[in-house]
Tab-separated table of C-alpha atoms in Angstrom:
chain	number	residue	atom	x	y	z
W	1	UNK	CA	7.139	97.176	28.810
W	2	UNK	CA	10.499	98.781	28.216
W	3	UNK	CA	11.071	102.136	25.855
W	4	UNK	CA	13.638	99.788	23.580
W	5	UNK	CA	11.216	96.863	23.521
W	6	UNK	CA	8.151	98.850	22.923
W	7	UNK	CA	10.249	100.450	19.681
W	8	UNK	CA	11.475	96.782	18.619
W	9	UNK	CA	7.713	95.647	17.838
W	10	UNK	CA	6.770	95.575	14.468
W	11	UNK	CA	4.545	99.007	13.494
W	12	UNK	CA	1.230	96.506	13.205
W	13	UNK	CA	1.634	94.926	16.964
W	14	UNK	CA	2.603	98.355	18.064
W	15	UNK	CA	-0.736	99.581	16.755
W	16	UNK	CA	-2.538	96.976	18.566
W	17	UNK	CA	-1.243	97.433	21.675
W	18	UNK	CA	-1.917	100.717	21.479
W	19	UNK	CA	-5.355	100.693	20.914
W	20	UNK	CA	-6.074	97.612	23.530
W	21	UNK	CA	-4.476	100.572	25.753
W	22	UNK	CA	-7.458	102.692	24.791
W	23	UNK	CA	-10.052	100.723	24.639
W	24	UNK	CA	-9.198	99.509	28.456
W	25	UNK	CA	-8.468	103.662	29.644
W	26	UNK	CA	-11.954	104.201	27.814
W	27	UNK	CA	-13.667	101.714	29.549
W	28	UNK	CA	-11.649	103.245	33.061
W	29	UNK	CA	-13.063	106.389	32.154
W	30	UNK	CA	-16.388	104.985	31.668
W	31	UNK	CA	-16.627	103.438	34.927
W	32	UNK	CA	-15.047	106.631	36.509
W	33	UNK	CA	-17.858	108.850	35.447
W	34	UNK	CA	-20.554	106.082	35.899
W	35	UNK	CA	-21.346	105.827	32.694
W	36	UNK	CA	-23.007	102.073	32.890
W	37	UNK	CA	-25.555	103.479	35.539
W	38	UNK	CA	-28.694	104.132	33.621
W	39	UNK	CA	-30.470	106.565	35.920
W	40	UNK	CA	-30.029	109.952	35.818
W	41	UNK	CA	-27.023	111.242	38.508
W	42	UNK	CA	-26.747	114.702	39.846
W	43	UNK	CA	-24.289	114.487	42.463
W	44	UNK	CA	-21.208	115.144	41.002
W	45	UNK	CA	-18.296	112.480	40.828
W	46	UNK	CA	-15.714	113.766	42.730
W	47	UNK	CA	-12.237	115.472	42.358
W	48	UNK	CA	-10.498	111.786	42.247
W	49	UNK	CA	-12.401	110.936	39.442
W	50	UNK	CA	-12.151	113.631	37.715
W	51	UNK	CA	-8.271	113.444	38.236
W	52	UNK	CA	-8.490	110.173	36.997
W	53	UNK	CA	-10.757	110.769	34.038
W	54	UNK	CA	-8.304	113.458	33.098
W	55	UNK	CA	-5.221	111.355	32.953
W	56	UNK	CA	-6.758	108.890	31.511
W	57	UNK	CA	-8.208	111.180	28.332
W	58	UNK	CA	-4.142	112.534	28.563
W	59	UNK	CA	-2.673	109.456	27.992
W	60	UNK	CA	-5.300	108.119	25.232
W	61	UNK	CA	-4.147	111.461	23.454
W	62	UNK	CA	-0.787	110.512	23.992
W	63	UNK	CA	-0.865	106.897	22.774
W	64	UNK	CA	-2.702	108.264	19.428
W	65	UNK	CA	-0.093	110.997	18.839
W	66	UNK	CA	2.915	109.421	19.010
W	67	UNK	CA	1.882	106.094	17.545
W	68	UNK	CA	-1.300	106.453	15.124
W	69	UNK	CA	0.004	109.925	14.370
W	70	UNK	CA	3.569	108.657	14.053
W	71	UNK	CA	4.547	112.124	16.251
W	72	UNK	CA	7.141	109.348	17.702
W	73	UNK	CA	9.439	109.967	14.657
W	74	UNK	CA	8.920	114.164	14.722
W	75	UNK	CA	11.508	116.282	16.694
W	76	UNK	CA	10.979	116.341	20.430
W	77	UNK	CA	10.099	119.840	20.471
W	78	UNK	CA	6.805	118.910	18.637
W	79	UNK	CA	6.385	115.836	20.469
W	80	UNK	CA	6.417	117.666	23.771
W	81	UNK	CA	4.155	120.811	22.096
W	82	UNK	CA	1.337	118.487	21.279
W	83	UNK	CA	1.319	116.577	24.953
W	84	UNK	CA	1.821	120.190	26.727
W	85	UNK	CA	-1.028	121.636	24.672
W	86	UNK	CA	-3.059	118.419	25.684
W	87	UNK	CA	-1.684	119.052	29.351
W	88	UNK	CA	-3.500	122.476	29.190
W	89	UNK	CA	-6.708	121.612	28.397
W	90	UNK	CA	-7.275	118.401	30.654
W	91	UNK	CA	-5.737	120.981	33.936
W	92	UNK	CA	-8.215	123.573	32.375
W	93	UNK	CA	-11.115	121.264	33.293
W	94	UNK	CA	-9.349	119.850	36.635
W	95	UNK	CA	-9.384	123.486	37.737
W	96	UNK	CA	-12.586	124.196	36.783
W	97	UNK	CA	-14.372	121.360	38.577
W	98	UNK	CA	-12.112	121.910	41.641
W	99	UNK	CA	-13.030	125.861	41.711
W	100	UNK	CA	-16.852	124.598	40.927
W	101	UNK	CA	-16.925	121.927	44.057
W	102	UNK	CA	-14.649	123.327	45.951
W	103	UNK	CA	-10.929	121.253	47.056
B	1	UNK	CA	25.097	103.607	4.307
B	2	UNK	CA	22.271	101.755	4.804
B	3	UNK	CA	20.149	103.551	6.711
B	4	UNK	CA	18.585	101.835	10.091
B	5	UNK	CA	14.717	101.431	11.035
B	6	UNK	CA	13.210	104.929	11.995
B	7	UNK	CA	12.061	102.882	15.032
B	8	UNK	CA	15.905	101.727	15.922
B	9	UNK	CA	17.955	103.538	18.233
B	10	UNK	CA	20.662	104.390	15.992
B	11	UNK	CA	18.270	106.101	13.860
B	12	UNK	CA	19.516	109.680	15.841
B	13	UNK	CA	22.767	108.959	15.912
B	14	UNK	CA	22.278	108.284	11.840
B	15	UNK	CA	20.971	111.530	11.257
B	16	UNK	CA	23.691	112.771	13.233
B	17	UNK	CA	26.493	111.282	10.755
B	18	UNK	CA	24.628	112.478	7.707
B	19	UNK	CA	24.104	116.523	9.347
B	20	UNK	CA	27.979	116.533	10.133
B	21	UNK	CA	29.102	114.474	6.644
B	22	UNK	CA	27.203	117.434	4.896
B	23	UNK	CA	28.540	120.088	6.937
B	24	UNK	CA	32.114	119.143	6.008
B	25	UNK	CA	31.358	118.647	2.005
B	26	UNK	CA	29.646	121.971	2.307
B	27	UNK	CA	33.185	123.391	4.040
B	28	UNK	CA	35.251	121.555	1.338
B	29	UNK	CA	33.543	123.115	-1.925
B	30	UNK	CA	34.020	126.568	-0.168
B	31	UNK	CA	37.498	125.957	0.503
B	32	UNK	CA	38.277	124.716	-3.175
B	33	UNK	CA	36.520	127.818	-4.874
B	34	UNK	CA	39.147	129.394	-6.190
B	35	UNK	CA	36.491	132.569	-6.889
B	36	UNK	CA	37.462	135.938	-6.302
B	37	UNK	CA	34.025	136.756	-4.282
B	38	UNK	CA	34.352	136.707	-0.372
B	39	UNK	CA	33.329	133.445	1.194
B	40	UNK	CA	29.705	133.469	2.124
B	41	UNK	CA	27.875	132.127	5.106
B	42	UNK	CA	28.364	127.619	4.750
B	43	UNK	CA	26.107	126.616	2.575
B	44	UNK	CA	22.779	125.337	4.416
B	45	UNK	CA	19.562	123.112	2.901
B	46	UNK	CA	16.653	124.859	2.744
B	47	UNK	CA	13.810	122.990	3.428
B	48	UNK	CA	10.480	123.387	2.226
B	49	UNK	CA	8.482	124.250	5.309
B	50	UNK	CA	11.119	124.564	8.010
B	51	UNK	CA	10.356	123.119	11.128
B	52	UNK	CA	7.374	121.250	10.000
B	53	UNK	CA	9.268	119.455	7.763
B	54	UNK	CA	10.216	117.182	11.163
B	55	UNK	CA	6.394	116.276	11.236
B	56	UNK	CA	5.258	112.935	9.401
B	57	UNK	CA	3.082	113.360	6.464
B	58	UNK	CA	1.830	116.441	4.606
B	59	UNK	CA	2.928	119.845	6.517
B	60	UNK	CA	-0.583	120.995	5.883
B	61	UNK	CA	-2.753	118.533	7.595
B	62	UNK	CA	-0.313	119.460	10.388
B	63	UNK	CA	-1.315	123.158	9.986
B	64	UNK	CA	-4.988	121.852	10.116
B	65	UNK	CA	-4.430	119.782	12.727
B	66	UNK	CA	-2.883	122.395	15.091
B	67	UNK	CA	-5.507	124.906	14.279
B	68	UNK	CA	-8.750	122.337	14.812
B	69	UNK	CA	-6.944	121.534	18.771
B	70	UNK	CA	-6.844	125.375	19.271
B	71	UNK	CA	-10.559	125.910	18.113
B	72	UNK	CA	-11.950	123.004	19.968
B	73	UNK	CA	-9.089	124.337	22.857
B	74	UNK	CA	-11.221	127.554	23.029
B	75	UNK	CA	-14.795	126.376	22.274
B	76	UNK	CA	-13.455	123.915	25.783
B	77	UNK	CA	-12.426	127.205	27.548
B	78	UNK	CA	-15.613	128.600	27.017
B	79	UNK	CA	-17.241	125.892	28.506
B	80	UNK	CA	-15.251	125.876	31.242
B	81	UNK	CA	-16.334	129.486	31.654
B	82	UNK	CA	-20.387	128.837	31.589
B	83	UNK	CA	-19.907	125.646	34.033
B	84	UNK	CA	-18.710	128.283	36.785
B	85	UNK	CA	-21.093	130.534	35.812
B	86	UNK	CA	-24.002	128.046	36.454
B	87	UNK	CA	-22.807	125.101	37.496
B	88	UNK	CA	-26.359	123.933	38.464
B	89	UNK	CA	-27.734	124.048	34.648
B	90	UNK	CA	-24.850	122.207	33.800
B	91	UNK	CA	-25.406	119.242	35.878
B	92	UNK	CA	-28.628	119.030	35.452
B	93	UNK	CA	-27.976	118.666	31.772
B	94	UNK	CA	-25.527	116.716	31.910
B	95	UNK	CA	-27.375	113.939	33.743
B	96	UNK	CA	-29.530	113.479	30.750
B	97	UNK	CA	-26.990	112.637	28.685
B	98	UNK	CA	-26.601	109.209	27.043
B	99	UNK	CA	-23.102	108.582	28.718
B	100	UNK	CA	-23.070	104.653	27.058
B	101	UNK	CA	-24.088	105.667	23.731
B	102	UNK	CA	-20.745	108.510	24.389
B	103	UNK	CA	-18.461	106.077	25.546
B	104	UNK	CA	-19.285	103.754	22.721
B	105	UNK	CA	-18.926	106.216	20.097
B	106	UNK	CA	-15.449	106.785	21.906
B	107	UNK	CA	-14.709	102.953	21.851
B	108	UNK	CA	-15.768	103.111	17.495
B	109	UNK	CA	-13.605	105.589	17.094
B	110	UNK	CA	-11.017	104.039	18.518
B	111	UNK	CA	-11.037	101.077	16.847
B	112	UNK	CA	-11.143	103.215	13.570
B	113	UNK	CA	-8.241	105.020	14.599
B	114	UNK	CA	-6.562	101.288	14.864
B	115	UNK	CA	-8.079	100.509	11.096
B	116	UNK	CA	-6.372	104.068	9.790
B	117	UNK	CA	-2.929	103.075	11.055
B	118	UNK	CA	-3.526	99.673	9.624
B	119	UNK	CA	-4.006	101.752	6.009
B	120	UNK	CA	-1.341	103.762	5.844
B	121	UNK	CA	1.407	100.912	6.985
B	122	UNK	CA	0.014	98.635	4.780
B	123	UNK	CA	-0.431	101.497	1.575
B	124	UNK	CA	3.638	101.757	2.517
B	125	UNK	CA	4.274	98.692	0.535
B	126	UNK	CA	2.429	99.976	-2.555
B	127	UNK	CA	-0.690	97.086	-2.379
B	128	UNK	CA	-4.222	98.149	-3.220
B	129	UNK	CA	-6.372	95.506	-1.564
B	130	UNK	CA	-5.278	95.582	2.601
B	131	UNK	CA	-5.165	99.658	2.290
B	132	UNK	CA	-8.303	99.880	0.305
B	133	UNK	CA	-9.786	96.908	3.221
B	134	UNK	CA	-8.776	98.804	6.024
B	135	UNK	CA	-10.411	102.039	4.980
B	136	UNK	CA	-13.347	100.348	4.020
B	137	UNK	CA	-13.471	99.392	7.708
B	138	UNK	CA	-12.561	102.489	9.345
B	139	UNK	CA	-15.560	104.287	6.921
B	140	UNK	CA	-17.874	101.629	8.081
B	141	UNK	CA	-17.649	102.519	12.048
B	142	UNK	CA	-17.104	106.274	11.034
B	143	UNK	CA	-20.927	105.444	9.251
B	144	UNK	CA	-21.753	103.818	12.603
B	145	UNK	CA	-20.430	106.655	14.682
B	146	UNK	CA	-22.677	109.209	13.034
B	147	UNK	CA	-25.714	106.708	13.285
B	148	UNK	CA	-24.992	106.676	16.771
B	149	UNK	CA	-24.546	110.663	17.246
B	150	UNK	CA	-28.260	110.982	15.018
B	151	UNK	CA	-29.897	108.325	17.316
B	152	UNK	CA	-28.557	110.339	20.314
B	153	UNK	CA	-30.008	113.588	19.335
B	154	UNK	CA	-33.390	112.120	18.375
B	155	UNK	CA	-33.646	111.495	21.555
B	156	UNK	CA	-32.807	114.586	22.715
B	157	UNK	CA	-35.462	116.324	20.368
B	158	UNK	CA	-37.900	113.753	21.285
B	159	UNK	CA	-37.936	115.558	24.925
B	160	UNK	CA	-37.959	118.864	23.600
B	161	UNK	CA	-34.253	119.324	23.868
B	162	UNK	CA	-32.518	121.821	21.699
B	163	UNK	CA	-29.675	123.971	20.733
B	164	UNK	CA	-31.430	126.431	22.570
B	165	UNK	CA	-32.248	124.927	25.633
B	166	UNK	CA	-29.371	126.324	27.924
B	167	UNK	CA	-26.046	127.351	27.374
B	168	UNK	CA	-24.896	123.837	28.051
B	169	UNK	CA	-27.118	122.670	25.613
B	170	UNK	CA	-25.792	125.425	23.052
B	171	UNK	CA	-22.079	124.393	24.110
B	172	UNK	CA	-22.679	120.753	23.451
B	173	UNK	CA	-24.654	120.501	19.840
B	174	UNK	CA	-22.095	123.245	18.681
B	175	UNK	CA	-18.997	121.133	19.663
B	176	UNK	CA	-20.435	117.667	19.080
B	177	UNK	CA	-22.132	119.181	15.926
B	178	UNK	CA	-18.558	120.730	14.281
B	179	UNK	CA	-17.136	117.644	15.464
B	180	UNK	CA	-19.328	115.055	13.775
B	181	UNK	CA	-19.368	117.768	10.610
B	182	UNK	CA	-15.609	116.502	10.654
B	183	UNK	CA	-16.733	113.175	10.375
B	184	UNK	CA	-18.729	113.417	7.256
B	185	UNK	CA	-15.677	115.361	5.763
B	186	UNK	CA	-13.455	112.556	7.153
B	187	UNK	CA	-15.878	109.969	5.102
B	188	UNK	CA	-15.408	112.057	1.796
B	189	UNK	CA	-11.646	112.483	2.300
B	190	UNK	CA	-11.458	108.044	2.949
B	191	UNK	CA	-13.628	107.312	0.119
B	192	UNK	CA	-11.379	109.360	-2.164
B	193	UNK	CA	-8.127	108.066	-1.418
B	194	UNK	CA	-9.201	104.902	-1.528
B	195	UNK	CA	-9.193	105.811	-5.176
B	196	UNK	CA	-6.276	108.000	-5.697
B	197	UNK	CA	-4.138	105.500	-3.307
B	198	UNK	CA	-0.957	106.304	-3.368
B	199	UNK	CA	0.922	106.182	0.307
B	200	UNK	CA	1.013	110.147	0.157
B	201	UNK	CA	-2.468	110.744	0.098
B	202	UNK	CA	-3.543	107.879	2.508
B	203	UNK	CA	-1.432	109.150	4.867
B	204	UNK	CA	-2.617	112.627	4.577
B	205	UNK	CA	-6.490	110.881	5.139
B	206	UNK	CA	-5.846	109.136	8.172
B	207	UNK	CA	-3.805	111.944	10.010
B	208	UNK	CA	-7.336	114.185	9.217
B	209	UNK	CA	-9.171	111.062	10.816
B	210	UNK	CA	-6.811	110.471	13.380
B	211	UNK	CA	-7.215	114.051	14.255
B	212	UNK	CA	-11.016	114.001	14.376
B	213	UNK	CA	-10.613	110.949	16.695
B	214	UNK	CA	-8.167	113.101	18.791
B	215	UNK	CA	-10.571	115.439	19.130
B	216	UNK	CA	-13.169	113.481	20.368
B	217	UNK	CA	-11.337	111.383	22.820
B	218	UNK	CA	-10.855	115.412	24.911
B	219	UNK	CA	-14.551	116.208	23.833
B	220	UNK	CA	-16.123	112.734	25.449
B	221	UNK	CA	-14.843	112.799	29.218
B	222	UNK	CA	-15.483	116.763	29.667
B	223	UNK	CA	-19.030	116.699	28.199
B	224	UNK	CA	-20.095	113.587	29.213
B	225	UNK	CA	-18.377	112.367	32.332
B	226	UNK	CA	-16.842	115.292	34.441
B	227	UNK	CA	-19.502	116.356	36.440
């Protein structure tokens, strides 16, 4: 979907799109970190999925910022703030599990 | 001029015009002052709150907003901190959590993210009804989210599980308790604008609800699911 198409949608389609975007990176997420197995896991999920859990959770927080929060009309200095400060804490927790497990 | 869609692309270049059509008026008036004072700086606008002023909705909820990512930042840093220290306590715990009942508190709040939107575009056109609908809505699975969250910890204090358990333990009510103390607040703040209506103050609403649903989207994955 194009930048100039994506902005051409009226707000109400926009906001459904959006949030069929993160329902489906939810249920990515939830899949990633085995969240439909039942029993009780221990061994831990891998750097991969946390990667992918990670950029998942960043662009859910992106799609809600610029679109339900309407940060897509705010000067790009905020705009790129927000996502950087959002950047931050998703690496935090990559380089945590990484120095935890190991590379 | 009429202005363009804030969604066009000509809205910039728009803004543009208007910043330089001011600038010269601004030059003009100093240029015809026939006063005998020196000629100032050019005159300037002076907004409100400065750069927040660029930020949709009420500055404030902005200010809120900023500061509730850089608590929940920290209260997340410290986390980080106690999973190195004892990673093993941390599994362990987290392996009893309820990961589906997580992920479809995640999934509700979504979905009332979606219904808070819905408000404040529709409150933009001045009706009662479709805003006053759509928070009813986005109340209703905030209501089912904090059912959810109670059933969850029953059944963590049905096995003897506690705030003081282990530091994970500690970590997790504290954030997922501040969090869902948000909620409740976020419940209060819905049911009275549905009241006071006006586009202002629905706006203001759903950015605090949009924010508590930001917040839990980060808080879901890295208690949850990273493990």
């Amino acid at each position: 979907m194009t930048k100039i198409a994506y902005k051409k949608m009226s707000p109400v389609f926009r906001f459904l799109v959006t949030w069929a975007l993160m329902f489906g990176l939810t249920i990515i997420s939830m899949f990633s970190g085995d969240a439909f197995q039942e029993q009780e896991i221990t061994a831990p999920i891998g750097l991969i999925s946390v990667a992918i859990l990670m950029l998942a959770t960043l662009f859910k927080c992106r799609l809600l910022l610029f679109d339900f929060l309407e940060l897509r009309h705010a000067e790009p200095q905020w705009r790129r703030g927000f996502f950087f400060a959002i950047i931050i804490i998703t690496g935090m927790v990559l380089v945590t599990y990484a120095l935890a497990f190991g590379l | 001029m009429r202005a363009p869609d804030k969604d066009s692309d000509f809205y910039e270049a728009y803004l543009e015009e208007i910043a330089a059509a001011e600038k010269t008026n601004s030059k003009k008036k100093l240029a015809s002052d026939n006063s005998d004072q020196t000629n100032g700086p050019a005159l300037k606008s002076h907004s409100a709150w400065g750069p927040l002023d660029s930020l949709p909705g009420n500055p404030m909820m902005w200010i809120l907003i900023i500061s509730e990512l850089m608590v929940f930042g920290l209260l997340l840093g410290g986390y980080c901190i106690k999973f190195l220290e004892t990673p093993d306590i941390f599994i362990n715990s987290q392996a009893q959590l309820n990961r589906l009942i997580g992920g479809l508190n995640t999934l509700i709040l979504i979905t009332s993210g979606l219904f808070a939107a819905l408000a404040t575009e529709t409150s933009k056109s001045q009706k009662t009804f479709l805003p006053r609908l759509c928070l009813s809505i986005t109340a209703a699975l905030g209501l089912l989210f904090l059912i959810l969250k109670i059933y969850e910890y029953s059944e963590k204090a049905a096995v003897g599980i506690s705030i003081e358990t282990n530091s994970f333990y500690t970590l997790f009510y504290l954030m997922t308790g501040f969090h869902a103390a948000h909620v409740i607040f976020g419940l209060f703040l819905l049911g009275l604008v549905s009241f006071y209506n006006r586009y202002e103050n629905i706006q203001t609403a759903c950015a605090f609800w949009h924010m508590v649903d930001l917040i839990w989207l980060i808080l879901y994955p890295i208690l949850y699911l990273v493990r």
